[in-house]
CSV table of C-alpha atoms and ligand atoms in Angstrom, one decimal:
chain,number,residue,atom,x,y,z
A,1,MET,CA,0.0,0.0,0.0
A,2,ILE,CA,2.3,2.7,-1.4
A,3,ILE,CA,1.3,6.4,-0.8
A,4,THR,CA,1.0,7.9,-4.2
A,5,ARG,CA,-0.3,11.4,-3.3
A,6,ALA,CA,-0.3,13.5,-0.1
A,7,GLU,CA,-2.1,16.8,0.2
A,8,THR,CA,-3.5,19.2,2.8
A,9,ILE,CA,-6.9,20.9,2.6
A,10,LEU,CA,-7.7,23.9,4.8
A,11,VAL,CA,-11.3,24.2,5.8
A,12,SER,CA,-12.8,26.9,7.9
A,13,ILE,CA,-16.4,26.6,9.2
A,14,PRO,CA,-18.3,29.4,11.0
A,15,PHE,CA,-20.1,28.6,14.2
A,16,LYS,CA,-22.5,30.2,16.7
A,17,ALA,CA,-21.4,30.2,20.3
A,18,GLY,CA,-23.2,33.1,22.0
A,19,GLY,CA,-21.4,36.2,23.1
A,20,ILE,CA,-18.3,37.6,21.5
A,21,PRO,CA,-15.8,35.8,19.2
A,22,PRO,CA,-14.0,33.6,21.7
A,23,TRP,CA,-10.3,33.4,20.8
A,24,SER,CA,-8.1,35.3,18.5
A,25,PHE,CA,-4.9,33.2,18.5
A,26,GLY,CA,-3.1,36.4,17.9
A,27,GLY,CA,-5.2,37.4,14.9
A,28,ASP,CA,-8.6,39.0,14.5
A,29,PRO,CA,-11.2,37.2,16.6
A,30,LYS,CA,-13.6,35.2,14.5
A,31,CYS,CA,-16.4,32.7,15.0
A,32,ASN,CA,-14.7,30.2,12.8
A,33,PHE,CA,-12.7,27.1,13.5
A,34,ASP,CA,-10.3,25.5,11.0
A,35,THR,CA,-9.7,21.9,10.2
A,36,LEU,CA,-6.5,21.3,8.4
A,37,LEU,CA,-7.1,18.0,6.6
A,38,ILE,CA,-4.4,15.7,5.5
A,39,ARG,CA,-5.4,13.4,2.7
A,40,LEU,CA,-3.2,10.4,1.7
A,41,GLU,CA,-3.9,8.4,-1.5
A,42,THR,CA,-2.5,5.0,-2.1
A,43,ASP,CA,-1.9,2.7,-5.0
A,44,SER,CA,-4.5,0.3,-3.5
A,45,GLY,CA,-7.1,2.9,-4.2
A,46,LEU,CA,-7.7,3.6,-0.5
A,47,VAL,CA,-7.7,7.1,0.8
A,48,GLY,CA,-6.7,8.0,4.4
A,49,TRP,CA,-7.7,11.1,6.3
A,50,GLY,CA,-5.8,12.9,9.1
A,51,GLU,CA,-5.9,16.3,10.8
A,52,ALA,CA,-3.2,18.7,11.9
A,53,PHE,CA,-4.2,21.2,14.6
A,54,SER,CA,-5.0,24.6,13.0
A,55,ARG,CA,-6.7,27.8,13.8
A,56,ASN,CA,-7.5,31.1,12.0
A,57,GLU,CA,-6.9,30.2,8.4
A,58,ASP,CA,-3.3,29.3,9.0
A,59,HIS,CA,-1.8,29.4,5.5
A,60,ALA,CA,1.7,29.3,6.8
A,61,LEU,CA,1.1,26.1,8.7
A,62,LYS,CA,-0.4,24.5,5.6
A,63,THR,CA,2.6,25.5,3.5
A,64,MET,CA,5.0,24.2,6.1
A,65,ILE,CA,3.3,20.8,6.1
A,66,ASP,CA,3.0,20.8,2.3
A,67,THR,CA,6.6,21.6,1.7
A,68,ARG,CA,8.4,19.9,4.7
A,69,VAL,CA,6.4,16.9,5.8
A,70,LEU,CA,4.3,15.6,2.9
A,71,PRO,CA,7.2,15.2,0.3
A,72,LEU,CA,8.8,12.7,2.8
A,73,VAL,CA,5.6,10.6,2.8
A,74,VAL,CA,5.0,10.1,-0.9
A,75,GLY,CA,6.4,6.7,-2.1
A,76,ARG,CA,6.4,5.2,1.4
A,77,ASP,CA,4.5,2.1,2.5
A,78,ALA,CA,1.4,3.3,4.4
A,79,ALA,CA,1.3,0.2,6.5
A,80,SER,CA,4.8,0.8,8.1
A,81,ILE,CA,3.4,3.4,10.5
A,82,ALA,CA,6.1,3.3,13.2
A,83,SER,CA,9.0,3.4,10.8
A,84,LEU,CA,7.5,6.2,8.7
A,85,LYS,CA,6.6,8.2,11.8
A,86,PHE,CA,10.2,7.7,13.1
A,87,ASP,CA,11.7,8.9,9.8
A,88,LEU,CA,9.6,12.0,9.8
A,89,GLU,CA,10.4,12.9,13.4
A,90,PHE,CA,14.1,12.2,12.9
A,91,GLN,CA,14.5,14.0,9.6
A,92,LEU,CA,12.6,17.1,10.8
A,93,HIS,CA,13.6,17.3,14.5
A,94,ASN,CA,15.6,20.5,13.9
A,95,PHE,CA,12.4,22.3,12.9
A,96,GLY,CA,10.8,21.8,16.3
A,97,ARG,CA,9.5,19.0,18.5
A,98,ILE,CA,6.4,20.9,19.5
A,99,GLY,CA,4.3,22.9,17.1
A,100,PRO,CA,3.7,23.0,13.4
A,101,ILE,CA,6.0,20.2,12.2
A,102,MET,CA,4.6,17.9,14.9
A,103,TYR,CA,1.0,18.9,14.0
A,104,GLY,CA,1.8,17.8,10.4
A,105,ILE,CA,3.4,14.5,11.6
A,106,SER,CA,0.4,13.9,13.9
A,107,GLY,CA,-2.0,14.4,11.0
A,108,VAL,CA,0.0,12.0,8.8
A,109,ASP,CA,-0.1,9.4,11.6
A,110,ILE,CA,-3.9,9.7,12.0
A,111,ALA,CA,-4.3,9.2,8.2
A,112,LEU,CA,-2.0,6.1,8.3
A,113,TRP,CA,-4.1,4.5,11.0
A,114,ASP,CA,-7.2,5.3,8.9
A,115,LEU,CA,-5.6,3.5,6.0
A,116,LEU,CA,-4.6,0.5,8.1
A,117,GLY,CA,-8.1,0.1,9.3
A,118,LYS,CA,-9.5,0.4,5.8
A,119,ALA,CA,-7.0,-2.1,4.4
A,120,THR,CA,-7.8,-4.6,7.1
A,121,ASP,CA,-11.5,-3.8,7.3
A,122,ARG,CA,-11.4,-3.1,11.0
A,123,PRO,CA,-12.4,0.1,13.0
A,124,LEU,CA,-9.5,1.9,14.6
A,125,VAL,CA,-10.9,1.2,18.1
A,126,GLU,CA,-10.4,-2.6,17.4
A,127,LEU,CA,-6.9,-2.1,16.0
A,128,LEU,CA,-6.1,-0.5,19.3
A,129,GLY,CA,-7.5,-3.5,21.3
A,130,GLY,CA,-10.9,-2.1,22.2
A,131,PRO,CA,-13.6,-1.3,22.5
A,132,PHE,CA,-14.2,-0.8,26.2
A,133,ALA,CA,-17.3,1.3,25.3
A,134,GLU,CA,-19.6,1.7,22.3
A,135,GLU,CA,-20.4,5.4,23.2
A,136,LEU,CA,-18.6,8.1,25.2
A,137,THR,CA,-19.8,10.6,27.7
A,138,VAL,CA,-19.0,14.1,26.3
A,139,TYR,CA,-18.1,17.1,28.4
A,140,ALA,CA,-19.2,20.5,27.1
A,141,SER,CA,-16.0,22.5,26.7
A,142,LEU,CA,-17.5,26.0,26.8
A,143,LEU,CA,-15.7,28.9,25.0
A,144,ARG,CA,-14.7,32.0,26.8
A,145,TYR,CA,-17.5,34.5,27.4
A,146,GLY,CA,-15.9,36.7,30.0
A,147,GLU,CA,-19.2,37.9,31.5
A,148,PRO,CA,-21.2,36.3,34.4
A,149,ASN,CA,-24.7,36.5,32.9
A,150,GLU,CA,-23.6,35.0,29.6
A,151,VAL,CA,-21.6,32.2,31.1
A,152,ALA,CA,-24.5,31.3,33.4
A,153,ARG,CA,-26.9,31.3,30.5
A,154,ILE,CA,-24.7,29.1,28.4
A,155,THR,CA,-24.0,26.8,31.3
A,156,ARG,CA,-27.8,26.2,31.8
A,157,GLU,CA,-28.2,25.7,28.1
A,158,ALA,CA,-25.6,23.0,28.0
A,159,ILE,CA,-27.2,21.3,31.0
A,160,GLU,CA,-30.6,21.4,29.3
A,161,ARG,CA,-29.0,19.7,26.3
A,162,GLY,CA,-28.0,16.8,28.5
A,163,TYR,CA,-24.4,17.6,29.5
A,164,ARG,CA,-23.5,16.7,33.1
A,165,GLN,CA,-19.8,17.7,32.9
A,166,ILE,CA,-18.9,21.3,31.9
A,167,LYS,CA,-15.5,22.9,31.4
A,168,LEU,CA,-15.1,26.6,31.6
A,169,HIS,CA,-12.4,28.6,29.8
A,170,GLU,CA,-12.5,31.6,32.1
A,171,VAL,CA,-10.0,33.5,34.3
A,172,SER,CA,-12.2,36.0,36.1
A,173,LEU,CA,-13.4,34.9,39.6
A,174,PRO,CA,-16.9,36.5,39.3
A,175,VAL,CA,-17.4,34.8,35.9
A,176,ILE,CA,-16.3,31.4,37.2
A,177,GLU,CA,-18.5,31.7,40.3
A,178,ALA,CA,-21.5,32.6,38.2
A,179,ALA,CA,-21.0,29.4,36.1
A,180,VAL,CA,-20.5,27.2,39.1
A,181,ALA,CA,-23.7,28.6,40.7
A,182,ALA,CA,-25.6,28.1,37.5
A,183,ALA,CA,-24.5,24.5,37.3
A,184,GLY,CA,-25.6,23.9,40.9
A,185,GLN,CA,-26.1,20.2,41.5
A,186,ASP,CA,-26.8,19.5,37.8
A,187,ALA,CA,-23.3,19.3,36.5
A,188,SER,CA,-19.7,19.1,37.7
A,189,VAL,CA,-17.4,21.9,36.5
A,190,MET,CA,-13.8,21.9,35.4
A,191,LEU,CA,-11.8,25.0,34.9
A,192,ASP,CA,-9.3,25.6,32.0
A,193,THR,CA,-7.4,28.8,32.2
A,194,ASN,CA,-5.0,28.4,29.3
A,195,CYS,CA,-1.7,29.3,31.1
A,196,PRO,CA,-2.4,32.9,32.2
A,197,TRP,CA,-0.6,33.2,35.5
A,198,SER,CA,2.8,33.3,37.2
A,199,VAL,CA,3.2,30.6,39.8
A,200,GLU,CA,2.4,33.1,42.6
A,201,GLN,CA,-0.8,34.3,40.8
A,202,ALA,CA,-1.7,30.6,40.1
A,203,LEU,CA,-1.3,29.8,43.8
A,204,TYR,CA,-3.5,32.7,44.8
A,205,HIS,CA,-6.3,31.6,42.4
A,206,ASP,CA,-5.9,28.0,43.4
A,207,ARG,CA,-6.6,29.2,47.0
A,208,VAL,CA,-9.6,31.4,46.2
A,209,LEU,CA,-11.1,28.9,43.8
A,210,GLU,CA,-11.0,26.0,46.3
A,211,PRO,CA,-14.5,26.5,47.8
A,212,LEU,CA,-16.0,26.0,44.3
A,213,GLY,CA,-15.3,22.3,44.2
A,214,LEU,CA,-13.9,22.2,40.7
A,215,THR,CA,-13.3,18.8,39.2
A,216,TRP,CA,-9.9,19.9,37.9
A,217,LEU,CA,-7.8,23.0,37.3
A,218,GLU,CA,-6.2,23.0,33.8
A,219,GLU,CA,-3.1,24.8,32.8
A,220,PRO,CA,-3.0,27.6,35.4
A,221,VAL,CA,0.7,28.5,35.0
A,222,TRP,CA,2.6,30.3,32.3
A,223,PRO,CA,4.4,29.0,30.3
A,224,PRO,CA,2.9,25.6,29.5
A,225,GLU,CA,6.2,23.9,29.9
A,226,ASN,CA,6.8,25.3,33.4
A,227,TYR,CA,6.3,21.9,34.9
A,228,LYS,CA,8.1,22.9,38.1
A,229,GLY,CA,5.7,25.8,38.6
A,230,LEU,CA,2.7,23.6,37.9
A,231,ALA,CA,4.0,21.1,40.4
A,232,GLU,CA,4.1,23.9,43.1
A,233,VAL,CA,0.4,24.5,42.5
A,234,ARG,CA,-0.3,20.8,42.5
A,235,ALA,CA,1.6,20.3,45.8
A,236,ALA,CA,-0.8,22.7,47.5
A,237,GLY,CA,-3.3,19.9,47.2
A,238,ARG,CA,-6.3,22.0,46.6
A,239,HIS,CA,-7.1,20.9,43.0
A,240,ARG,CA,-6.4,18.1,40.6
A,241,ILE,CA,-4.1,19.5,38.0
A,242,ALA,CA,-4.7,18.8,34.3
A,243,ALA,CA,-2.3,19.7,31.4
A,244,GLY,CA,-0.7,18.3,28.2
A,245,GLU,CA,-2.4,19.9,25.2
A,246,ASN,CA,0.7,21.9,24.5
A,247,ALA,CA,3.1,18.9,24.7
A,248,GLY,CA,4.9,17.5,21.6
A,249,SER,CA,5.5,13.9,22.5
A,250,LEU,CA,5.6,11.1,25.1
A,251,TYR,CA,8.8,12.6,26.5
A,252,ASP,CA,7.1,15.8,27.6
A,253,PHE,CA,4.7,13.7,29.6
A,254,VAL,CA,7.6,11.9,31.2
A,255,ALA,CA,9.0,15.3,32.2
A,256,MET,CA,5.6,16.4,33.6
A,257,MET,CA,5.4,13.2,35.7
A,258,ASP,CA,9.0,13.5,36.8
A,259,ALA,CA,8.2,17.0,38.0
A,260,LYS,CA,5.0,15.6,39.7
A,261,ALA,CA,3.1,18.3,37.8
A,262,ILE,CA,-0.1,16.6,36.8
A,263,ASP,CA,-3.0,14.4,37.9
A,264,ILE,CA,-4.6,14.4,34.5
A,265,ALA,CA,-2.7,14.1,31.2
A,266,GLN,CA,-4.3,15.7,28.1
A,267,PRO,CA,-2.4,14.9,24.9
A,268,ASP,CA,-4.0,16.1,21.7
A,269,VAL,CA,-4.0,13.6,18.8
A,270,ALA,CA,-3.5,16.4,16.2
A,271,LYS,CA,-0.7,18.1,18.1
A,272,THR,CA,1.1,15.5,20.1
A,273,GLY,CA,2.2,12.9,17.5
A,274,GLY,CA,-1.0,11.3,16.4
A,275,VAL,CA,-2.6,8.0,17.4
A,276,SER,CA,0.7,6.2,17.8
A,277,GLU,CA,2.0,8.7,20.3
A,278,LEU,CA,-1.2,8.8,22.3
A,279,VAL,CA,-1.2,5.0,22.7
A,280,LYS,CA,2.3,5.3,24.3
A,281,ILE,CA,1.2,8.2,26.5
A,282,ALA,CA,-1.8,6.2,27.6
A,283,ALA,CA,0.4,3.3,28.6
A,284,LEU,CA,2.7,5.7,30.5
A,285,CYS,CA,-0.3,7.2,32.3
A,286,ASP,CA,-1.5,3.7,33.3
A,287,ALA,CA,1.9,2.8,34.7
A,288,MET,CA,2.3,6.0,36.6
A,289,GLY,CA,-1.2,6.3,38.0
A,290,VAL,CA,-2.0,9.5,36.1
A,291,GLU,CA,-5.5,9.9,34.6
A,292,TYR,CA,-5.6,10.0,30.8
A,293,VAL,CA,-8.2,12.3,29.3
A,294,PRO,CA,-7.2,13.4,25.7
A,295,HIS,CA,-7.6,17.0,24.7
A,296,CYS,CA,-9.9,17.5,21.7
A,297,ALA,CA,-10.7,20.9,20.2
A,298,LEU,CA,-10.9,19.2,16.8
A,299,PHE,CA,-13.8,18.7,14.4
A,300,GLY,CA,-12.3,16.6,11.6
A,301,PRO,CA,-10.4,13.3,11.5
A,302,GLY,CA,-8.6,14.3,14.8
A,303,GLN,CA,-12.0,14.3,16.5
A,304,VAL,CA,-12.9,10.9,15.1
A,305,ALA,CA,-9.5,9.4,16.0
A,306,THR,CA,-10.0,10.7,19.6
A,307,LEU,CA,-13.4,8.9,19.8
A,308,HIS,CA,-11.6,5.6,18.9
A,309,LEU,CA,-8.7,6.3,21.3
A,310,ASN,CA,-11.0,7.1,24.2
A,311,ALA,CA,-13.1,4.0,23.5
A,312,ALA,CA,-10.0,1.8,23.3
A,313,HIS,CA,-8.8,2.8,26.8
A,314,ARG,CA,-9.9,0.9,29.9
A,315,GLY,CA,-10.6,4.2,31.7
A,316,VAL,CA,-13.0,5.3,29.0
A,317,PRO,CA,-12.0,8.9,29.3
A,318,LEU,CA,-14.6,11.7,29.0
A,319,PHE,CA,-14.7,13.0,25.5
A,320,GLU,CA,-14.1,16.8,25.0
A,321,ARG,CA,-16.2,18.8,22.6
A,322,LEU,CA,-16.0,22.5,22.2
A,323,TYR,CA,-19.5,23.9,22.9
A,324,CYS,CA,-20.4,25.6,19.6
A,325,ASP,CA,-22.9,24.9,16.8
A,326,PHE,CA,-21.3,24.9,13.3
A,327,GLU,CA,-23.0,26.1,10.2
A,328,ALA,CA,-22.0,22.7,8.7
A,329,GLU,CA,-20.4,19.5,10.1
A,330,LEU,CA,-17.8,17.5,8.2
A,331,TYR,CA,-19.5,14.3,9.3
A,332,GLY,CA,-23.2,15.3,9.3
A,333,ASN,CA,-24.7,14.3,12.5
A,334,ALA,CA,-22.4,11.3,13.2
A,335,THR,CA,-20.1,13.1,15.6
A,336,LEU,CA,-22.8,15.4,17.2
A,337,PRO,CA,-23.4,14.5,20.9
A,338,ILE,CA,-27.0,13.6,21.9
A,339,ALA,CA,-27.9,14.1,25.5
A,340,GLY,CA,-24.2,14.3,26.3
A,341,LYS,CA,-23.2,11.1,24.6
A,342,VAL,CA,-21.5,10.3,21.3
A,343,LYS,CA,-21.3,7.0,19.5
A,344,VAL,CA,-18.0,5.5,18.5
A,345,PRO,CA,-18.0,4.9,14.7
A,346,ARG,CA,-17.9,1.3,13.7
A,347,GLY,CA,-16.8,1.5,10.1
A,348,ALA,CA,-13.3,0.5,8.9
A,349,GLY,CA,-10.4,2.9,9.9
A,350,LEU,CA,-11.8,6.1,11.4
A,351,GLY,CA,-15.2,4.8,10.1
A,352,LEU,CA,-16.1,8.2,8.7
A,353,ASP,CA,-14.8,10.3,5.8
A,354,PRO,CA,-15.3,14.1,5.5
A,355,ASP,CA,-18.3,15.1,3.5
A,356,PRO,CA,-16.8,16.2,0.1
A,357,ASP,CA,-19.6,18.9,-0.4
A,358,VAL,CA,-18.8,20.5,3.0
A,359,VAL,CA,-15.1,20.3,2.3
A,360,GLU,CA,-15.5,22.1,-1.0
A,361,ARG,CA,-17.9,24.7,0.3
A,362,TYR,CA,-15.7,25.7,3.3
A,363,ARG,CA,-12.3,25.2,1.8
A,364,VAL,CA,-10.1,28.3,2.1
A,365,LEU,CA,-6.9,26.9,0.6
B,1,LIG,MG1,-7.2,23.3,27.6
């Protein structure tokens, strides 16, 4: 099964989320999320789909993957996943072990697993030794609203839609308190702050947030690789600490655990080395007694791969879905949660291919 063609397709789909455009990622804030698709074609006629993490119509990221990563993939045997991934990592390690190059390698790895499943007519979850579950409990990962009434309204809306676990992306105490009060006894609440604070500031917030009974506190310390600082917050013992979406590989999780920085590991399949790397990270978590809950702010093949990965792990981690309604879905209704649950696809490989009409309509590059 030789790869004859490799390409990326950048898709950007508008969504409704209430309130203001949530995150700018350094550019103009928009109510759009990108999916950077990686499409691998083989001489067997099979096509595999992967996804590299992307936001805000990132043309530079697409060009980087097109010109640095994909030329190394064409002509290779798609079934030799580990050796192909090793060669990509080794040949490109000077260009960064975390970030764009690794996003591209992650996307290629997902597409290779999709191809392996299609070639063997087995769903990815079975190739990974599962399933432990046919469907997953989804947590509503709210966007940032920054305003108490709006966050309370959205929290109630998510509960009415059937979610019983809610994650906030807020940093202001009154806003966080409003959401926790709105959730009441109906949902547990996690807090993701996205690395805003010094260690001293994080320790202060860790203390004042304690009475709220948050399920976990995610990435309270700047910068994300400040594992020693994170460990100081964790050592205070007031919250379970979650992190890992900004890691590049298994070795970053080894470093986090060596530092005693985390209770919950959150690798992202489209950032942290793909399916192959998450399987290794899951095994490390099991051996080290750290909870494994993959990060997922993805809406393409990375999202689908995460469904399979979660269902293939004995802990059956909660599945993260950003709480926003898209104008169109790449997979129709197949990945949309119903009453806070989502089914694991049972077709070969990822079990779902992106809808070509949606891809064409929302393609930006
Ligand atoms: Mg996060």
